[in-house]
Amino acid sequence: MPTMITCCFLTLALLGLTLCACAGEPTTVLLWEPDRPVTPDLSEMEKSTDRGKTLPDRFVSNIVNPTLTVYLPGSGPATSAVVICPGGGYGGLAIDKEGHDIARWLNTLGVAGIVLKYRMPVGHLAQGETPIPLQDAWQAIRLVRSKAAAWGFSPDRVGILGFSAGGHLTSTAGTHFAAANPASPNPLEHFSTRPDFMILVYPVISMTDAVTHQGSRKALLGATPDPALVELYSNEKQVTAQTPPTFLVHARDDGVKVQNSLLMAEALRARGIDCALQLFDKGGHGYGLGINGGEVAAWPLRCEAWLRAEGLIRRAGQ
């Protein structure tokens, strides 16, 4: 569960902003109940390790039962929602700095932040199967859309945000999606899995040898992946006119090669899709909201400006 916050009493000085936790406690819901899927090769053994020295920085692995943790803004309805996919090399999730902290920041913008605790892939089962994380991302987008009225935002303003390997999952959701099926007996399938916008922060995008993050690729597709799967999940090669508007962030000195974001931005622009790419000379990897300072700490403010320009964080009636 996320760190408990007392409403309206906790503020965080972060990036020159004051983040006030006034939205009340978040709510966690099961992603798949009552038809919970079976996760291959795992028993009930979820693990959480806190790596933080001053702030929570939990790494969650062996996820069997995926969840959504829903943070709603404290004043007035949200006009947008964002499903958040933390990173972790497709081996686990940096659930605080790339999950719950991001949801609280989005709340300050009047956006619902929804943390997806997704299951990890099983690489040797990749052939012929939809990757397990993508199954969870599709389910999350559909579930969020189905709850839009109850949670206070429009179902056609549901975006997705991801970090590192979570950025690969996010870009996969934005390039591999299922249309709504009104005839389905499953009411969630009445909703499309296509996100309305994407935010990609130091993302893995490509599975190609020259560009990919090898650990993420191995976890997703196995040690000797089928070349067809490498092509299919190199998401810069899967961009179409239906891929949603995208905001990207990357530092040139990142161990996840900056070419991932450069290739994605090039593919988006080639198809006339709105794309904002924020490049920094230094910053490395894993900085979350930029709490350690440096030039990468500017990305949340730039992302806020992009969201405003896209009309995604205006209040209803404005």
mmCIF file of C-alpha atoms in Angstrom:
data_model
loop_
_atom_site.group_PDB
_atom_site.id
_atom_site.type_symbol
_atom_site.label_atom_id
_atom_site.label_comp_id
_atom_site.label_asym_id
_atom_site.label_seq_id
_atom_site.Cartn_x
_atom_site.Cartn_y
_atom_site.Cartn_z
ATOM 1 C CA MET A 1 0.000 0.000 0.000
ATOM 2 C CA PRO A 2 1.181 3.584 -0.600
ATOM 3 C CA THR A 3 2.600 5.696 2.189
ATOM 4 C CA MET A 4 -0.281 7.030 4.298
ATOM 5 C CA ILE A 5 -0.754 10.786 4.117
ATOM 6 C CA THR A 6 -2.756 12.969 6.474
ATOM 7 C CA CYS A 7 -5.050 15.144 4.363
ATOM 8 C CA CYS A 8 -4.021 18.788 3.974
ATOM 9 C CA PHE A 9 -1.194 18.557 6.491
ATOM 10 C CA LEU A 10 1.661 17.134 4.441
ATOM 11 C CA THR A 11 3.427 19.287 1.870
ATOM 12 C CA LEU A 12 6.497 18.386 -0.105
ATOM 13 C CA ALA A 13 8.934 20.937 -1.446
ATOM 14 C CA LEU A 14 9.696 19.488 -4.828
ATOM 15 C CA LEU A 15 10.976 21.052 -8.045
ATOM 16 C CA GLY A 16 10.085 24.497 -6.772
ATOM 17 C CA LEU A 17 6.461 23.377 -6.371
ATOM 18 C CA THR A 18 4.465 22.742 -3.245
ATOM 19 C CA LEU A 19 2.626 19.460 -3.444
ATOM 20 C CA CYS A 20 -0.260 19.391 -1.006
ATOM 21 C CA ALA A 21 -1.829 16.018 -0.266
ATOM 22 C CA CYS A 22 -5.405 17.226 0.163
ATOM 23 C CA ALA A 23 -7.254 14.615 -1.824
ATOM 24 C CA GLY A 24 -7.777 12.156 1.015
ATOM 25 C CA GLU A 25 -6.487 8.622 1.100
ATOM 26 C CA PRO A 26 -6.113 6.706 -2.166
ATOM 27 C CA THR A 27 -8.246 3.682 -2.908
ATOM 28 C CA THR A 28 -6.813 0.389 -4.143
ATOM 29 C CA VAL A 29 -8.943 -1.904 -6.301
ATOM 30 C CA LEU A 30 -8.202 -5.318 -7.752
ATOM 31 C CA LEU A 31 -7.544 -5.203 -11.475
ATOM 32 C CA TRP A 32 -9.052 -8.512 -12.514
ATOM 33 C CA GLU A 33 -11.513 -9.648 -9.871
ATOM 34 C CA PRO A 34 -13.633 -11.682 -9.971
ATOM 35 C CA ASP A 35 -11.945 -13.403 -12.933
ATOM 36 C CA ARG A 36 -8.392 -13.227 -11.689
ATOM 37 C CA PRO A 37 -5.890 -14.615 -14.223
ATOM 38 C CA VAL A 38 -3.341 -17.254 -13.366
ATOM 39 C CA THR A 39 0.242 -15.953 -13.433
ATOM 40 C CA PRO A 40 2.561 -18.674 -14.771
ATOM 41 C CA ASP A 41 5.556 -19.777 -12.706
ATOM 42 C CA LEU A 42 4.676 -17.709 -9.640
ATOM 43 C CA SER A 43 3.130 -18.608 -6.322
ATOM 44 C CA GLU A 44 1.713 -16.187 -3.726
ATOM 45 C CA MET A 45 5.031 -14.582 -2.832
ATOM 46 C CA GLU A 46 4.988 -10.869 -3.638
ATOM 47 C CA LYS A 47 8.043 -9.082 -2.269
ATOM 48 C CA SER A 48 8.679 -5.449 -1.390
ATOM 49 C CA THR A 49 12.111 -3.977 -0.610
ATOM 50 C CA ASP A 50 12.474 -0.344 0.503
ATOM 51 C CA ARG A 51 15.641 1.092 -1.024
ATOM 52 C CA GLY A 52 15.011 4.654 0.162
ATOM 53 C CA LYS A 53 17.351 6.488 2.544
ATOM 54 C CA THR A 54 15.160 9.495 3.326
ATOM 55 C CA LEU A 55 12.003 8.922 1.251
ATOM 56 C CA PRO A 56 10.122 5.693 0.481
ATOM 57 C CA ASP A 57 11.547 3.917 -2.560
ATOM 58 C CA ARG A 58 10.013 0.456 -2.605
ATOM 59 C CA PHE A 59 10.796 -2.105 -5.273
ATOM 60 C CA VAL A 60 7.936 -4.586 -5.638
ATOM 61 C CA SER A 61 8.489 -7.919 -7.374
ATOM 62 C CA ASN A 62 6.800 -11.297 -7.815
ATOM 63 C CA ILE A 63 3.462 -9.585 -8.385
ATOM 64 C CA VAL A 64 0.657 -12.102 -8.616
ATOM 65 C CA ASN A 65 -2.481 -10.048 -8.039
ATOM 66 C CA PRO A 66 -2.305 -6.737 -9.963
ATOM 67 C CA THR A 67 -4.076 -3.655 -8.640
ATOM 68 C CA LEU A 68 -4.961 -0.047 -9.378
ATOM 69 C CA THR A 69 -4.387 2.565 -6.691
ATOM 70 C CA VAL A 70 -6.593 5.566 -7.415
ATOM 71 C CA TYR A 71 -5.658 9.103 -6.342
ATOM 72 C CA LEU A 72 -8.382 11.668 -7.032
ATOM 73 C CA PRO A 73 -7.856 15.446 -6.869
ATOM 74 C CA GLY A 74 -9.076 17.081 -3.705
ATOM 75 C CA SER A 75 -11.008 20.005 -5.152
ATOM 76 C CA GLY A 76 -13.470 19.582 -7.979
ATOM 77 C CA PRO A 77 -13.699 16.818 -10.573
ATOM 78 C CA ALA A 78 -10.739 15.820 -12.701
ATOM 79 C CA THR A 79 -11.035 16.369 -16.425
ATOM 80 C CA SER A 80 -8.353 13.779 -17.199
ATOM 81 C CA ALA A 81 -6.924 10.592 -15.735
ATOM 82 C CA VAL A 82 -3.517 8.958 -16.135
ATOM 83 C CA VAL A 83 -2.675 5.287 -15.667
ATOM 84 C CA ILE A 84 0.877 5.188 -14.274
ATOM 85 C CA CYS A 85 3.272 2.338 -15.142
ATOM 86 C CA PRO A 86 6.372 2.321 -12.901
ATOM 87 C CA GLY A 87 9.600 0.948 -14.293
ATOM 88 C CA GLY A 88 11.920 -1.786 -13.089
ATOM 89 C CA GLY A 89 13.369 -3.591 -16.092
ATOM 90 C CA TYR A 90 10.302 -5.838 -16.407
ATOM 91 C CA GLY A 91 11.552 -7.503 -13.208
ATOM 92 C CA GLY A 92 9.627 -5.441 -10.660
ATOM 93 C CA LEU A 93 8.311 -1.949 -10.006
ATOM 94 C CA ALA A 94 9.799 1.203 -8.462
ATOM 95 C CA ILE A 95 6.361 1.748 -7.003
ATOM 96 C CA ASP A 96 6.962 4.960 -5.026
ATOM 97 C CA LYS A 97 9.176 7.319 -7.037
ATOM 98 C CA GLU A 98 7.697 6.168 -10.370
ATOM 99 C CA GLY A 99 4.204 5.425 -9.098
ATOM 100 C CA HIS A 100 2.609 6.908 -5.984
ATOM 101 C CA ASP A 101 4.742 10.079 -6.058
ATOM 102 C CA ILE A 102 3.668 10.658 -9.660
ATOM 103 C CA ALA A 103 -0.004 10.224 -8.776
ATOM 104 C CA ARG A 104 0.268 12.852 -6.034
ATOM 105 C CA TRP A 105 1.947 15.264 -8.453
ATOM 106 C CA LEU A 106 -0.806 14.725 -11.020
ATOM 107 C CA ASN A 107 -3.385 15.492 -8.341
ATOM 108 C CA THR A 108 -1.854 18.966 -7.952
ATOM 109 C CA LEU A 109 -2.720 19.518 -11.629
ATOM 110 C CA GLY A 110 -6.310 18.403 -11.132
ATOM 111 C CA VAL A 111 -5.611 15.058 -12.815
ATOM 112 C CA ALA A 112 -6.572 11.658 -11.413
ATOM 113 C CA GLY A 113 -3.408 9.595 -10.925
ATOM 114 C CA ILE A 114 -3.925 5.833 -11.062
ATOM 115 C CA VAL A 115 -0.973 3.584 -10.211
ATOM 116 C CA LEU A 116 -0.932 0.244 -12.031
ATOM 117 C CA LYS A 117 0.820 -2.517 -10.125
ATOM 118 C CA TYR A 118 1.226 -4.836 -13.083
ATOM 119 C CA ARG A 119 2.532 -8.388 -13.388
ATOM 120 C CA MET A 120 5.888 -9.153 -14.940
ATOM 121 C CA PRO A 121 6.337 -10.951 -18.262
ATOM 122 C CA VAL A 122 7.367 -14.571 -18.610
ATOM 123 C CA GLY A 123 9.822 -14.371 -21.497
ATOM 124 C CA HIS A 124 9.714 -17.986 -22.646
ATOM 125 C CA LEU A 125 5.925 -17.727 -22.982
ATOM 126 C CA ALA A 126 6.101 -14.688 -25.265
ATOM 127 C CA GLN A 127 5.620 -16.634 -28.480
ATOM 128 C CA GLY A 128 1.995 -16.453 -29.554
ATOM 129 C CA GLU A 129 0.801 -14.763 -26.371
ATOM 130 C CA THR A 130 -0.045 -11.189 -25.481
ATOM 131 C CA PRO A 131 2.633 -10.196 -22.946
ATOM 132 C CA ILE A 132 1.324 -10.328 -19.393
ATOM 133 C CA PRO A 133 2.088 -6.641 -18.620
ATOM 134 C CA LEU A 134 0.187 -5.567 -21.735
ATOM 135 C CA GLN A 135 -2.804 -7.654 -20.676
ATOM 136 C CA ASP A 136 -2.779 -5.715 -17.395
ATOM 137 C CA ALA A 137 -2.371 -2.330 -19.109
ATOM 138 C CA TRP A 138 -5.312 -3.036 -21.432
ATOM 139 C CA GLN A 139 -7.441 -4.114 -18.491
ATOM 140 C CA ALA A 140 -6.421 -0.991 -16.558
ATOM 141 C CA ILE A 141 -7.412 1.396 -19.349
ATOM 142 C CA ARG A 142 -10.743 -0.338 -19.821
ATOM 143 C CA LEU A 143 -11.460 -0.428 -16.092
ATOM 144 C CA VAL A 144 -10.569 3.250 -15.668
ATOM 145 C CA ARG A 145 -12.843 4.202 -18.571
ATOM 146 C CA SER A 146 -15.668 2.158 -17.056
ATOM 147 C CA LYS A 147 -15.284 4.069 -13.762
ATOM 148 C CA ALA A 148 -14.889 7.521 -15.328
ATOM 149 C CA ALA A 149 -18.291 8.847 -14.283
ATOM 150 C CA ALA A 150 -17.897 7.560 -10.713
ATOM 151 C CA TRP A 151 -14.335 8.847 -10.416
ATOM 152 C CA GLY A 152 -15.094 12.234 -11.968
ATOM 153 C CA PHE A 153 -13.457 12.534 -15.395
ATOM 154 C CA SER A 154 -14.307 11.998 -19.045
ATOM 155 C CA PRO A 155 -13.753 8.490 -20.498
ATOM 156 C CA ASP A 156 -12.149 10.003 -23.614
ATOM 157 C CA ARG A 157 -9.427 11.737 -21.566
ATOM 158 C CA VAL A 158 -7.582 8.715 -20.192
ATOM 159 C CA GLY A 159 -3.827 8.797 -20.708
ATOM 160 C CA ILE A 160 -0.949 6.538 -19.736
ATOM 161 C CA LEU A 161 2.480 7.401 -18.300
ATOM 162 C CA GLY A 162 5.487 5.156 -17.884
ATOM 163 C CA PHE A 163 9.120 5.135 -16.789
ATOM 164 C CA SER A 164 11.927 2.992 -18.232
ATOM 165 C CA ALA A 165 10.510 -0.501 -18.902
ATOM 166 C CA GLY A 166 7.183 0.938 -17.791
ATOM 167 C CA GLY A 167 7.739 3.359 -20.664
ATOM 168 C CA HIS A 168 8.003 0.382 -22.983
ATOM 169 C CA LEU A 169 4.719 -0.919 -21.607
ATOM 170 C CA THR A 170 3.192 2.541 -22.054
ATOM 171 C CA SER A 171 4.399 2.868 -25.639
ATOM 172 C CA THR A 172 3.164 -0.660 -26.329
ATOM 173 C CA ALA A 173 -0.283 0.304 -25.073
ATOM 174 C CA GLY A 174 -0.137 3.317 -27.395
ATOM 175 C CA THR A 175 0.805 1.289 -30.477
ATOM 176 C CA HIS A 176 -0.922 -2.076 -29.833
ATOM 177 C CA PHE A 177 -4.522 -1.641 -28.786
ATOM 178 C CA ALA A 178 -7.930 -3.220 -29.140
ATOM 179 C CA ALA A 179 -11.018 -1.396 -30.343
ATOM 180 C CA ALA A 180 -14.211 -1.286 -28.338
ATOM 181 C CA ASN A 181 -16.454 -4.299 -28.896
ATOM 182 C CA PRO A 182 -20.040 -3.310 -27.991
ATOM 183 C CA ALA A 183 -21.264 -6.854 -28.727
ATOM 184 C CA SER A 184 -18.968 -8.513 -26.177
ATOM 185 C CA PRO A 185 -20.586 -10.191 -23.167
ATOM 186 C CA ASN A 186 -17.737 -8.703 -21.097
ATOM 187 C CA PRO A 187 -18.825 -5.116 -20.337
ATOM 188 C CA LEU A 188 -15.219 -3.920 -20.029
ATOM 189 C CA GLU A 189 -14.630 -4.874 -23.661
ATOM 190 C CA HIS A 190 -17.186 -2.240 -24.619
ATOM 191 C CA PHE A 191 -14.310 0.204 -24.059
ATOM 192 C CA SER A 192 -11.240 0.676 -26.262
ATOM 193 C CA THR A 193 -7.771 0.001 -24.820
ATOM 194 C CA ARG A 194 -6.264 2.911 -26.772
ATOM 195 C CA PRO A 195 -4.951 5.652 -24.459
ATOM 196 C CA ASP A 196 -5.852 9.234 -25.373
ATOM 197 C CA PHE A 197 -2.308 10.514 -24.694
ATOM 198 C CA MET A 198 1.070 9.178 -23.542
ATOM 199 C CA ILE A 199 3.860 10.445 -21.288
ATOM 200 C CA LEU A 200 7.147 8.545 -21.662
ATOM 201 C CA VAL A 201 9.962 9.234 -19.182
ATOM 202 C CA TYR A 202 13.399 7.719 -19.948
ATOM 203 C CA PRO A 203 11.558 4.949 -21.783
ATOM 204 C CA VAL A 204 12.691 1.716 -23.318
ATOM 205 C CA ILE A 205 11.051 1.808 -26.755
ATOM 206 C CA SER A 206 12.960 -0.476 -29.112
ATOM 207 C CA MET A 207 13.757 -4.185 -28.888
ATOM 208 C CA THR A 208 16.428 -3.982 -31.617
ATOM 209 C CA ASP A 209 19.975 -5.011 -30.676
ATOM 210 C CA ALA A 210 21.532 -1.615 -31.289
ATOM 211 C CA VAL A 211 19.091 0.369 -29.167
ATOM 212 C CA THR A 212 17.270 -1.787 -26.634
ATOM 213 C CA HIS A 213 17.871 -2.240 -22.931
ATOM 214 C CA GLN A 214 18.999 -5.858 -22.966
ATOM 215 C CA GLY A 215 17.671 -6.769 -19.526
ATOM 216 C CA SER A 216 14.190 -5.515 -20.339
ATOM 217 C CA ARG A 217 14.174 -7.313 -23.673
ATOM 218 C CA LYS A 218 15.282 -10.598 -22.136
ATOM 219 C CA ALA A 219 12.612 -10.357 -19.450
ATOM 220 C CA LEU A 220 9.910 -9.568 -22.005
ATOM 221 C CA LEU A 221 10.830 -11.804 -24.950
ATOM 222 C CA GLY A 222 13.277 -14.363 -23.587
ATOM 223 C CA ALA A 223 16.989 -14.953 -24.091
ATOM 224 C CA THR A 224 16.718 -15.753 -27.813
ATOM 225 C CA PRO A 225 13.685 -13.827 -29.024
ATOM 226 C CA ASP A 226 11.913 -14.513 -32.279
ATOM 227 C CA PRO A 227 12.915 -11.748 -34.746
ATOM 228 C CA ALA A 228 9.223 -11.229 -35.504
ATOM 229 C CA LEU A 229 8.591 -10.388 -31.845
ATOM 230 C CA VAL A 230 11.593 -8.062 -31.781
ATOM 231 C CA GLU A 231 10.008 -6.210 -34.696
ATOM 232 C CA LEU A 232 6.515 -6.287 -33.197
ATOM 233 C CA TYR A 233 7.546 -4.835 -29.848
ATOM 234 C CA SER A 234 10.004 -2.293 -31.243
ATOM 235 C CA ASN A 235 7.337 0.321 -30.784
ATOM 236 C CA GLU A 236 9.000 3.011 -32.880
ATOM 237 C CA LYS A 237 8.205 0.685 -35.805
ATOM 238 C CA GLN A 238 4.559 0.284 -34.810
ATOM 239 C CA VAL A 239 3.470 3.931 -34.793
ATOM 240 C CA THR A 240 0.395 4.638 -36.928
ATOM 241 C CA ALA A 241 -1.934 7.558 -37.453
ATOM 242 C CA GLN A 242 -3.916 6.228 -34.464
ATOM 243 C CA THR A 243 -1.036 6.491 -31.989
ATOM 244 C CA PRO A 244 -1.935 9.180 -29.432
ATOM 245 C CA PRO A 245 -0.168 12.515 -28.760
ATOM 246 C CA THR A 246 3.003 11.943 -26.766
ATOM 247 C CA PHE A 247 5.346 13.760 -24.360
ATOM 248 C CA LEU A 248 8.847 12.268 -24.016
ATOM 249 C CA VAL A 249 11.692 12.888 -21.554
ATOM 250 C CA HIS A 250 15.261 11.573 -21.816
ATOM 251 C CA ALA A 251 18.805 12.506 -20.750
ATOM 252 C CA ARG A 252 21.634 11.976 -23.198
ATOM 253 C CA ASP A 253 23.773 10.277 -20.511
ATOM 254 C CA ASP A 254 21.088 7.718 -19.652
ATOM 255 C CA GLY A 255 22.116 4.066 -19.589
ATOM 256 C CA VAL A 256 18.869 3.393 -21.470
ATOM 257 C CA LYS A 257 19.984 4.861 -24.774
ATOM 258 C CA VAL A 258 18.519 8.212 -25.722
ATOM 259 C CA GLN A 259 17.971 6.791 -29.214
ATOM 260 C CA ASN A 260 14.868 5.090 -27.808
ATOM 261 C CA SER A 261 13.137 8.444 -27.423
ATOM 262 C CA LEU A 262 14.717 9.959 -30.539
ATOM 263 C CA LEU A 263 13.427 7.146 -32.741
ATOM 264 C CA MET A 264 9.971 7.308 -31.184
ATOM 265 C CA ALA A 265 9.747 11.068 -31.655
ATOM 266 C CA GLU A 266 10.870 10.727 -35.286
ATOM 267 C CA ALA A 267 8.222 8.086 -35.957
ATOM 268 C CA LEU A 268 5.475 10.169 -34.340
ATOM 269 C CA ARG A 269 6.391 13.320 -36.237
ATOM 270 C CA ALA A 270 6.597 11.425 -39.518
ATOM 271 C CA ARG A 271 2.928 10.555 -39.087
ATOM 272 C CA GLY A 272 1.844 14.021 -38.033
ATOM 273 C CA ILE A 273 1.190 13.080 -34.403
ATOM 274 C CA ASP A 274 1.688 15.788 -31.808
ATOM 275 C CA CYS A 275 4.941 15.075 -29.988
ATOM 276 C CA ALA A 276 7.014 17.032 -27.458
ATOM 277 C CA LEU A 277 10.526 15.716 -26.779
ATOM 278 C CA GLN A 278 12.451 17.063 -23.782
ATOM 279 C CA LEU A 279 16.161 16.236 -23.968
ATOM 280 C CA PHE A 280 18.672 16.934 -21.202
ATOM 281 C CA ASP A 281 22.445 16.600 -21.335
ATOM 282 C CA LYS A 282 22.757 15.105 -17.856
ATOM 283 C CA GLY A 283 20.450 13.257 -15.541
ATOM 284 C CA GLY A 284 21.160 9.570 -15.968
ATOM 285 C CA HIS A 285 18.336 7.183 -15.210
ATOM 286 C CA GLY A 286 15.747 6.606 -12.505
ATOM 287 C CA TYR A 287 15.251 10.175 -11.300
ATOM 288 C CA GLY A 288 11.458 10.025 -11.092
ATOM 289 C CA LEU A 289 10.135 13.549 -10.614
ATOM 290 C CA GLY A 290 13.692 14.866 -10.451
ATOM 291 C CA ILE A 291 13.888 15.074 -6.670
ATOM 292 C CA ASN A 292 17.699 15.003 -6.722
ATOM 293 C CA GLY A 293 17.801 18.233 -8.709
ATOM 294 C CA GLY A 294 19.770 19.036 -11.813
ATOM 295 C CA GLU A 295 18.372 19.949 -15.195
ATOM 296 C CA VAL A 296 16.056 16.929 -15.335
ATOM 297 C CA ALA A 297 14.067 18.428 -12.453
ATOM 298 C CA ALA A 298 12.459 20.718 -15.050
ATOM 299 C CA TRP A 299 10.526 17.957 -16.789
ATOM 300 C CA PRO A 300 7.354 17.999 -14.622
ATOM 301 C CA LEU A 301 6.809 21.725 -15.228
ATOM 302 C CA ARG A 302 7.357 21.240 -18.966
ATOM 303 C CA CYS A 303 4.973 18.307 -18.950
ATOM 304 C CA GLU A 304 2.375 20.430 -17.155
ATOM 305 C CA ALA A 305 2.725 23.086 -19.860
ATOM 306 C CA TRP A 306 2.234 20.428 -22.562
ATOM 307 C CA LEU A 307 -0.847 19.032 -20.846
ATOM 308 C CA ARG A 308 -2.306 22.526 -20.653
ATOM 309 C CA ALA A 309 -1.528 23.171 -24.314
ATOM 310 C CA GLU A 310 -3.280 19.904 -25.189
ATOM 311 C CA GLY A 311 -6.320 20.966 -23.145
ATOM 312 C CA LEU A 312 -5.962 18.001 -20.822
ATOM 313 C CA ILE A 313 -5.863 19.753 -17.444
ATOM 314 C CA ARG A 314 -8.458 22.455 -17.878
ATOM 315 C CA ARG A 315 -11.280 22.345 -15.411
ATOM 316 C CA ALA A 316 -14.767 21.706 -16.732
ATOM 317 C CA GLY A 317 -16.382 25.017 -17.709
ATOM 318 C CA GLN A 318 -13.073 26.810 -18.410
#
